[in-house]
Coordinates of N, CA and C in Angstrom, one line a residue:
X20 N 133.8 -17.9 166.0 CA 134.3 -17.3 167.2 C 133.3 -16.3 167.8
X21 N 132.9 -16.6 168.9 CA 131.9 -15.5 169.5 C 132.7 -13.9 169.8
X22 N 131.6 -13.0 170.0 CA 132.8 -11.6 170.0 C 132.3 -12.1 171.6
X23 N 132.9 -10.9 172.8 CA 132.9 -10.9 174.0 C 131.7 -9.4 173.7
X24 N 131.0 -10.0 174.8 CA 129.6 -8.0 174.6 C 129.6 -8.3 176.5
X25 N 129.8 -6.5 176.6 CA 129.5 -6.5 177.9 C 128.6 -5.2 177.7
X26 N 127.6 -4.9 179.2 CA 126.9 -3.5 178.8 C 126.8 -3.5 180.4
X27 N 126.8 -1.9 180.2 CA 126.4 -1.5 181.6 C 127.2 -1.5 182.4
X28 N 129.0 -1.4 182.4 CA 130.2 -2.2 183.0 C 130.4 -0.9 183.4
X29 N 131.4 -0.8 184.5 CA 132.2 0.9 185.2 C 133.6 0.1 184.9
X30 N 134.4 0.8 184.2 CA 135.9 0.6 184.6 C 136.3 1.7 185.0
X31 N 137.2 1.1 185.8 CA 138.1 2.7 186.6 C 139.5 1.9 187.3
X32 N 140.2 3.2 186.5 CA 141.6 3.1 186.5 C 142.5 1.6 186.5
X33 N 141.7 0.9 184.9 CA 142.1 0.0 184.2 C 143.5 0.6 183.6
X34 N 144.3 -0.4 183.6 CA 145.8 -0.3 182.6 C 145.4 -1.2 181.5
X35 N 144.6 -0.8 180.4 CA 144.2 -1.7 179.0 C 145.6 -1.7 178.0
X36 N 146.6 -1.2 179.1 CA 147.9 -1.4 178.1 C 148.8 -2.9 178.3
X37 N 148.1 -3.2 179.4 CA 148.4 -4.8 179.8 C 147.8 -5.8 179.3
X38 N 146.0 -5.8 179.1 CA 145.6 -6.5 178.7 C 143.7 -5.8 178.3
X39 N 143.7 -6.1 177.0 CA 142.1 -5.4 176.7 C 141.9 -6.6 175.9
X40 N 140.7 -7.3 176.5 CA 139.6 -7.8 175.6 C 138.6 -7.3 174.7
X41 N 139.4 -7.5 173.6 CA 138.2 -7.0 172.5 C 136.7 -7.4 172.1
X42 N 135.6 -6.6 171.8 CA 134.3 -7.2 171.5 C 133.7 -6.0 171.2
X43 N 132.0 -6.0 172.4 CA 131.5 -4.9 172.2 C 131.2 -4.3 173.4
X44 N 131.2 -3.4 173.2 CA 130.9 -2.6 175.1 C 129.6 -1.4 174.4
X45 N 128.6 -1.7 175.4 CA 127.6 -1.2 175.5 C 127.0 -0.4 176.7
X46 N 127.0 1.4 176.9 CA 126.6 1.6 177.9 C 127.8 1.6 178.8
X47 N 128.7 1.4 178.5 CA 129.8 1.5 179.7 C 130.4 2.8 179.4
X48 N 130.8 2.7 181.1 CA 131.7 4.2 182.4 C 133.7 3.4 182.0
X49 N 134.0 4.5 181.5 CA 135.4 4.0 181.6 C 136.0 5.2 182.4
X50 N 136.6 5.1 183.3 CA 137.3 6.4 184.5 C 138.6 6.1 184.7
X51 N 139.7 6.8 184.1 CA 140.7 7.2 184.7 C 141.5 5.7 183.4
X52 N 141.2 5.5 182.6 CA 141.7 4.6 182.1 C 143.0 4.3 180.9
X53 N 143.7 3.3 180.5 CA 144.8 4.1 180.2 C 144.6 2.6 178.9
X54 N 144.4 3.2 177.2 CA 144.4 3.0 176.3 C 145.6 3.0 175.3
X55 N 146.4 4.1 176.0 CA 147.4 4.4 175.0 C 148.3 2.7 174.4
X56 N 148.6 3.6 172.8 CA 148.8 2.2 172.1 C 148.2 1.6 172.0
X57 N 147.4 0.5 172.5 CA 146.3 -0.3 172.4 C 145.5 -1.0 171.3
X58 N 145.6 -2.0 170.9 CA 145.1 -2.0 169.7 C 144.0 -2.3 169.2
X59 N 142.5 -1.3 168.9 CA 141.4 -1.3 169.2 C 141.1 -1.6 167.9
X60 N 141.2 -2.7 167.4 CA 141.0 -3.2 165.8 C 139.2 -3.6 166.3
X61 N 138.7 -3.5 165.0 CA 137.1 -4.1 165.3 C 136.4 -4.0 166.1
X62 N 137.2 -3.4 167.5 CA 135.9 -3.1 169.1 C 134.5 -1.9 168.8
X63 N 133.8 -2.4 169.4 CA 132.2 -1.7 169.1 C 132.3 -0.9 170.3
X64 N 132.1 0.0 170.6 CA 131.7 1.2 171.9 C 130.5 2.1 171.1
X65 N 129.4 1.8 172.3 CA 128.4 2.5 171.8 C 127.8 3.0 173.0
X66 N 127.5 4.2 173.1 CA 126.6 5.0 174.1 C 127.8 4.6 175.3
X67 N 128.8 4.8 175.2 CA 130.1 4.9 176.4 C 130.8 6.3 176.5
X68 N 131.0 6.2 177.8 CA 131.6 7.8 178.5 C 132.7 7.2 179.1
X69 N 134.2 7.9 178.2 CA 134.9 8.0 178.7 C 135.6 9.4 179.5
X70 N 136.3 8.9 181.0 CA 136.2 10.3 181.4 C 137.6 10.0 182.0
X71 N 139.0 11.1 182.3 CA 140.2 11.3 182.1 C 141.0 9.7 181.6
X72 N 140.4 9.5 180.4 CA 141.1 8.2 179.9 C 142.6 8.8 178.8
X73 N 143.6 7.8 178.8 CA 144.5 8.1 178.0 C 144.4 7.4 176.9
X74 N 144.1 7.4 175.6 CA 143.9 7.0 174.3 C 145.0 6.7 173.2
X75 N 146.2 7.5 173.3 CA 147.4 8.2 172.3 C 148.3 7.0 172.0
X76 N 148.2 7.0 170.6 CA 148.1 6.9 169.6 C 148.0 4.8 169.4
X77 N 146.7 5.1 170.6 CA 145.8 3.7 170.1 C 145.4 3.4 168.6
X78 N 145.5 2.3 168.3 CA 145.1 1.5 167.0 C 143.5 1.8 166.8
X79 N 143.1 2.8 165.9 CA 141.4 2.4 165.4 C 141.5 2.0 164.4
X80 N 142.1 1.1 163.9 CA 141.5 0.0 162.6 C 140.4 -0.4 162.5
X81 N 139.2 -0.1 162.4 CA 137.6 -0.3 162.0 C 136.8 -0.3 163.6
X82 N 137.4 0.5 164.3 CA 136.6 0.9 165.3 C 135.4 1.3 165.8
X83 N 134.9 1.3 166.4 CA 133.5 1.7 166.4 C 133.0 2.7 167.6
X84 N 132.9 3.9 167.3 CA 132.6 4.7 168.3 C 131.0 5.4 168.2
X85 N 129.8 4.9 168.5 CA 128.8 5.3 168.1 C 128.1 5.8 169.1
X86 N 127.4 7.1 169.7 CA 127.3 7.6 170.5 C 128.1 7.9 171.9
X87 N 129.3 8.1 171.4 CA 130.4 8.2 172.5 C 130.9 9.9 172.6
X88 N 130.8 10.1 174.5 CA 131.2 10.6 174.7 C 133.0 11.2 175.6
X89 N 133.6 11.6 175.5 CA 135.1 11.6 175.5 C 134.7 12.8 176.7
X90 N 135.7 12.7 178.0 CA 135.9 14.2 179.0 C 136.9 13.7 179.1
X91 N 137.7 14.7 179.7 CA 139.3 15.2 180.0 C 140.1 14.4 179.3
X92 N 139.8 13.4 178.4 CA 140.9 12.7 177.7 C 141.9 13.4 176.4
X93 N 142.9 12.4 177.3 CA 144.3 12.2 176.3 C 144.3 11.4 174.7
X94 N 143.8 11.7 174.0 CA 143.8 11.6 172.1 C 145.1 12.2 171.6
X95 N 146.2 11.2 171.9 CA 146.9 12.4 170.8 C 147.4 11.7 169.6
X96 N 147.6 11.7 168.4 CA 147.7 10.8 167.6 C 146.8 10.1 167.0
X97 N 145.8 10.4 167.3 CA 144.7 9.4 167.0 C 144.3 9.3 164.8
X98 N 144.5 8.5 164.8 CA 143.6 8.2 163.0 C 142.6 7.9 163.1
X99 N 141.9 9.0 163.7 CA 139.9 8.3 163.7 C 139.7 8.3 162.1
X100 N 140.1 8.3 161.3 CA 140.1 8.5 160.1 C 139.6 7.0 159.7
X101 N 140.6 5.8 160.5 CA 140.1 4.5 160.4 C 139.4 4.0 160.7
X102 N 138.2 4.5 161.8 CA 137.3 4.1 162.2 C 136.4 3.5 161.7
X103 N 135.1 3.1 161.6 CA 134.1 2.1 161.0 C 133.5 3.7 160.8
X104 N 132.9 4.1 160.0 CA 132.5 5.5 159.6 C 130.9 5.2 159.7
X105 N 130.4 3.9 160.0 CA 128.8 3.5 160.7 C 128.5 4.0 161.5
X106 N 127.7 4.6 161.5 CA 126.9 5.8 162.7 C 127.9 6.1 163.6
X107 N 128.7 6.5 163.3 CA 130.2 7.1 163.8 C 129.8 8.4 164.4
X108 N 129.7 9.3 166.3 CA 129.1 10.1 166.3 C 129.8 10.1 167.7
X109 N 130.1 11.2 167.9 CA 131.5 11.3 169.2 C 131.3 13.0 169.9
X110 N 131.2 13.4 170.7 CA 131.7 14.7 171.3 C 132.7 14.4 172.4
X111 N 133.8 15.6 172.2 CA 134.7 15.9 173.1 C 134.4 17.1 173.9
X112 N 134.7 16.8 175.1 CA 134.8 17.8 176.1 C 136.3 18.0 176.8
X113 N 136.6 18.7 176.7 CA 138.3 19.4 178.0 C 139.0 18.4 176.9
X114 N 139.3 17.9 176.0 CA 140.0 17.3 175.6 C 141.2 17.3 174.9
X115 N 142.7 16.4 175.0 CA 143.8 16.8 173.8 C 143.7 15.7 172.6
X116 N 143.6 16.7 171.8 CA 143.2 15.9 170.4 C 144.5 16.0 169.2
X117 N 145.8 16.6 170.1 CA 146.8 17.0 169.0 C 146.8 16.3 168.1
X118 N 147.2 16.4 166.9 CA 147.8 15.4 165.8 C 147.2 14.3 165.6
X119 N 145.7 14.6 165.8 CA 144.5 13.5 165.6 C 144.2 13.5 164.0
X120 N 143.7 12.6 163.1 CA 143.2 12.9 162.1 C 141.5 12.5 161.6
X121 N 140.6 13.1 161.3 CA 139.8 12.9 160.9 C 139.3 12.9 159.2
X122 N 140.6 12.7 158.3 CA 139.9 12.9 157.6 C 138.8 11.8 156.6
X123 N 138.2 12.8 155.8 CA 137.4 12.2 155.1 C 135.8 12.1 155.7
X124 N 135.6 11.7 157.1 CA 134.7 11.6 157.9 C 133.5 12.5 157.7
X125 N 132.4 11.9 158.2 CA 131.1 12.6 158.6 C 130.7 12.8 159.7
X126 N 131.0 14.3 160.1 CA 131.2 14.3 161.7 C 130.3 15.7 162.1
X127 N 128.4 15.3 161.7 CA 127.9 16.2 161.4 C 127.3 16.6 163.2
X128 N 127.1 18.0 163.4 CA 126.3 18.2 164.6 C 127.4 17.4 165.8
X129 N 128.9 17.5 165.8 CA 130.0 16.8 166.1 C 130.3 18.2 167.7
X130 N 130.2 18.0 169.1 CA 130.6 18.9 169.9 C 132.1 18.8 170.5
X131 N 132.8 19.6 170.0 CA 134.1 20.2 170.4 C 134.0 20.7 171.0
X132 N 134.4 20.9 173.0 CA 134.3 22.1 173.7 C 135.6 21.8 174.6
X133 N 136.2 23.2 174.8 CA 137.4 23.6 175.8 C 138.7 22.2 175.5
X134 N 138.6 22.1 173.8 CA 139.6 20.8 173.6 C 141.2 21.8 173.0
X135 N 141.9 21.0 173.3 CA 143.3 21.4 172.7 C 143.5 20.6 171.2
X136 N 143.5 21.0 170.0 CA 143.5 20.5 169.2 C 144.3 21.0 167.8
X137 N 145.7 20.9 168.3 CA 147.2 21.5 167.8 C 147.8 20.8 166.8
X138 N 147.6 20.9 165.3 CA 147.6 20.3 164.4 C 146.6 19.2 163.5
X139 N 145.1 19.2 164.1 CA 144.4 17.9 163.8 C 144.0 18.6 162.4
X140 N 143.8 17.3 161.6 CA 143.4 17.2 160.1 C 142.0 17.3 160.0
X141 N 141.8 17.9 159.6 CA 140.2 18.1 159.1 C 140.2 18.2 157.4
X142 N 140.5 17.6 156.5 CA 140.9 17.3 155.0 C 139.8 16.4 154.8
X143 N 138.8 17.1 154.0 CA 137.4 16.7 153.4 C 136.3 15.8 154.0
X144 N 136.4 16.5 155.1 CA 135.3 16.3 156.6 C 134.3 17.3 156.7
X145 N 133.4 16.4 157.1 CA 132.0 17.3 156.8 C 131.6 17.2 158.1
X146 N 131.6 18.9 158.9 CA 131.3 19.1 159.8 C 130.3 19.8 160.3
X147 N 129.5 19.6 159.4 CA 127.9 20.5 159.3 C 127.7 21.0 160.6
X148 N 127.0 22.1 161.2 CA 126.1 22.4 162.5 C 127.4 21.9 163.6
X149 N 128.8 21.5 163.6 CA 129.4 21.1 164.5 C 129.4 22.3 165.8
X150 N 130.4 22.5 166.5 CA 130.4 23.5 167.4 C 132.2 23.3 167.6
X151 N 132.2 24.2 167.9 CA 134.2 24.6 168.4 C 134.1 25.2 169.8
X152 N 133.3 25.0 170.8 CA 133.5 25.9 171.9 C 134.5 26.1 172.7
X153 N 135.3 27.5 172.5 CA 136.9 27.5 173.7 C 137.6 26.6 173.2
X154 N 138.3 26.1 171.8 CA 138.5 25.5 171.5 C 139.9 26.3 171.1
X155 N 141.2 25.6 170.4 CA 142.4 25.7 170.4 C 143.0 25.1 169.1
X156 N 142.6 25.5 168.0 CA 143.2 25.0 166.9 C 144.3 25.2 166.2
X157 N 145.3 25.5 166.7 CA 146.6 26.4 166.4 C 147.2 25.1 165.5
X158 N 147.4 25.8 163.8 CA 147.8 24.8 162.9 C 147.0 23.8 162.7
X159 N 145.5 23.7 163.3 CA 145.0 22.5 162.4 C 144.5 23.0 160.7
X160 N 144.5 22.0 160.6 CA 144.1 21.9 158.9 C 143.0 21.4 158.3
X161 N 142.3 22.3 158.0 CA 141.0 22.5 157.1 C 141.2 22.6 155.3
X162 N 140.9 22.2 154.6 CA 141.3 22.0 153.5 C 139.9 20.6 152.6
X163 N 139.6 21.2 151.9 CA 137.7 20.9 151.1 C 137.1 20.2 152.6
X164 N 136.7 20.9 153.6 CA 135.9 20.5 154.5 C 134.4 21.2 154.6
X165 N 133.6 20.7 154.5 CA 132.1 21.1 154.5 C 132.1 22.2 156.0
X166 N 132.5 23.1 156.2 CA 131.8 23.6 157.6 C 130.6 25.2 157.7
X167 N 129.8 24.0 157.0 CA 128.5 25.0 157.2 C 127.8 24.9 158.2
X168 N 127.5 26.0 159.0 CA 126.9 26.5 160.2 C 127.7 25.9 161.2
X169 N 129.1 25.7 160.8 CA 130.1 25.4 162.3 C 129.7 26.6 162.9
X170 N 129.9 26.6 164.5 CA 130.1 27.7 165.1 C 131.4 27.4 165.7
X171 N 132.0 28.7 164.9 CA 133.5 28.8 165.8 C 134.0 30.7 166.3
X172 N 132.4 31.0 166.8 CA 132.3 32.3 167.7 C 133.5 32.1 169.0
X173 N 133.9 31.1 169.8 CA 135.1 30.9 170.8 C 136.1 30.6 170.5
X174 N 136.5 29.7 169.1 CA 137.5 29.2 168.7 C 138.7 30.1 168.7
X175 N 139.9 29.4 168.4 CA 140.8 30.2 168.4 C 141.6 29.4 167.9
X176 N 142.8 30.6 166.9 CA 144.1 29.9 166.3 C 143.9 29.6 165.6
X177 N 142.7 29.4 164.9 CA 142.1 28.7 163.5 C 143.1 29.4 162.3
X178 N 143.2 29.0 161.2 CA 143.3 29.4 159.9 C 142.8 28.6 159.2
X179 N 141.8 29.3 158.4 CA 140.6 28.7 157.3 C 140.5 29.3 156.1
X180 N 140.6 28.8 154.9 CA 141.1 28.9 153.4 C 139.4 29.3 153.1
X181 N 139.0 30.4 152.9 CA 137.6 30.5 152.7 C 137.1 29.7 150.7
X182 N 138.0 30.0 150.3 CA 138.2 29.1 148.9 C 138.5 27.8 148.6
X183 N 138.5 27.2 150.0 CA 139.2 25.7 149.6 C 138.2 24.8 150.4
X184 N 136.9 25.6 151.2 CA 136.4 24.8 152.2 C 134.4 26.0 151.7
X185 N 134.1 24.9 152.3 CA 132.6 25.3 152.6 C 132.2 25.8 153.9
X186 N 131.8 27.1 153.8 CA 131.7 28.0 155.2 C 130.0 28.4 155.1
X187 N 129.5 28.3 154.1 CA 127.7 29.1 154.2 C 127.6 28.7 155.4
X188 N 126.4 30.1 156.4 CA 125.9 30.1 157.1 C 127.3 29.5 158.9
X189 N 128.3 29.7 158.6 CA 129.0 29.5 159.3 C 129.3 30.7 160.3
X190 N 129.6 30.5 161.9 CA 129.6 31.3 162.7 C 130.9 32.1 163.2
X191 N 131.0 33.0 163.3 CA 132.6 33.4 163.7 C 132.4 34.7 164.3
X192 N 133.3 35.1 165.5 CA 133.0 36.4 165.9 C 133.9 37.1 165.3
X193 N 133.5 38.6 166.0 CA 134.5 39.9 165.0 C 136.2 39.5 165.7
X194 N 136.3 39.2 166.8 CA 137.7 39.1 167.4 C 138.6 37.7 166.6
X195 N 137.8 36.8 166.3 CA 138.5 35.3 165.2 C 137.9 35.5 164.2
X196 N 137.6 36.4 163.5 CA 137.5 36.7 161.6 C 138.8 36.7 161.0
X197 N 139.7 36.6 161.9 CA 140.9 37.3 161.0 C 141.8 35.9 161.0
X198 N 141.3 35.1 161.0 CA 141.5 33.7 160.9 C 141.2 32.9 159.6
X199 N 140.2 33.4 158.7 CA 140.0 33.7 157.7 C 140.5 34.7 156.7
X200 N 141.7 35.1 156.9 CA 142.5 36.1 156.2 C 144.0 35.6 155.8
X201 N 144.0 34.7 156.9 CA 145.5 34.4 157.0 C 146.2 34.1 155.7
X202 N 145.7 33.9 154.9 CA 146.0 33.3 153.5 C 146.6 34.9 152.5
X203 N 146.1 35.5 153.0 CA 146.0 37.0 152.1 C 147.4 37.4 152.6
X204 N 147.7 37.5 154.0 CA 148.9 37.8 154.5 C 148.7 39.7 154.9
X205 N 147.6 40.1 155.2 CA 147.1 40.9 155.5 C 146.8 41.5 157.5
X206 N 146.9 42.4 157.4 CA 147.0 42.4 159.3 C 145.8 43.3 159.2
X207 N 145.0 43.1 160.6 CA 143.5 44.1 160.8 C 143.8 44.2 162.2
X208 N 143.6 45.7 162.4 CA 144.0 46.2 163.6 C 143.0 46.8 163.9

């Protein structure tokens, strides 16, 4: 059975909750598009910009997101965890990422910026050099995650187990240090 490959395509303000052909999409604009539920078993996306698409709590059974960029979208629920972990390499911008999970992944030099991300799993993810910019982590979970030289100077909401996770060379300002305390049960005023 041949897969379906398109490249170079614009979708805008597709309902892929009615009907999505699976394959490989290369190079494609998806705008205003609506994923949610959807069952993205084995689809390839490579070097695609999605921009206010709805995603929540679509199917990534061995998905493939390789050079993909995400703006204003809706992720909530997501198990990127199932994804094809093959040059697997994704930034979010303005994004909600609640109750997403990543774990296990390699999601090195990975850009988080101005995302809402309210309970996501970060459980033995290696987020080397990543970035957290204006970011909103209230209740996510960090626990044996590699985050050396993250910068989470804007982050917020964080609580991070400095004994349970790898921080060398990791960034943080004086105003979210105390995000790393949380564990001690200690107040700095």
């Amino acid at each position: 059975m041949e897969t379906a490959y398109f490249e170079g395509k614009e979708y805008r303000d597709e309902d892929f909750t009615l009907s999505f052909t699976s394959g490989e999409y290369e190079e494609c604009t998806f705008v205003g598009c609506k994923f949610a539920g959807v069952d993205l078993r084995d689809v390839v996306f490579s070097e695609c910009t999605f921009e206010r698409c709805d995603f929540s709590n679509a199917q990534l059974l061995n998905t493939s997101f390789r050079d993909v960029e995400f703006s204003t979208c809706k992720l909530l629920g997501l198990r990127f965890d199932k994804c094809n972990p093959f040059l697997l390499t994704f930034n979010f911008i303005n994004c909600q990422l609640d109750f997403s999970s990543f774990y296990g992944l390699k999601l090195k030099q990975t850009k988080f910026k101005a995302c809402k991300m309210q309970e996501v799993e970060f459980v033995e993810v290696d987020l080397t050099a990543s970035t957290f910019q204006n970011c909103n982590l209230l209740q996510a979970v960090f626990d044996g995650a590699n985050l050396e030289k993250v910068d989470f100077r804007t982050a917020e909401n964080f609580s991070i187990d400095p004994e349970r996770n790898r921080l060398r060379k990791a960034v943080f300002s004086l105003t979210n240090v105390t995000g790393l305390l949380d564990k001690y049960d200690i107040s700095v005023k």
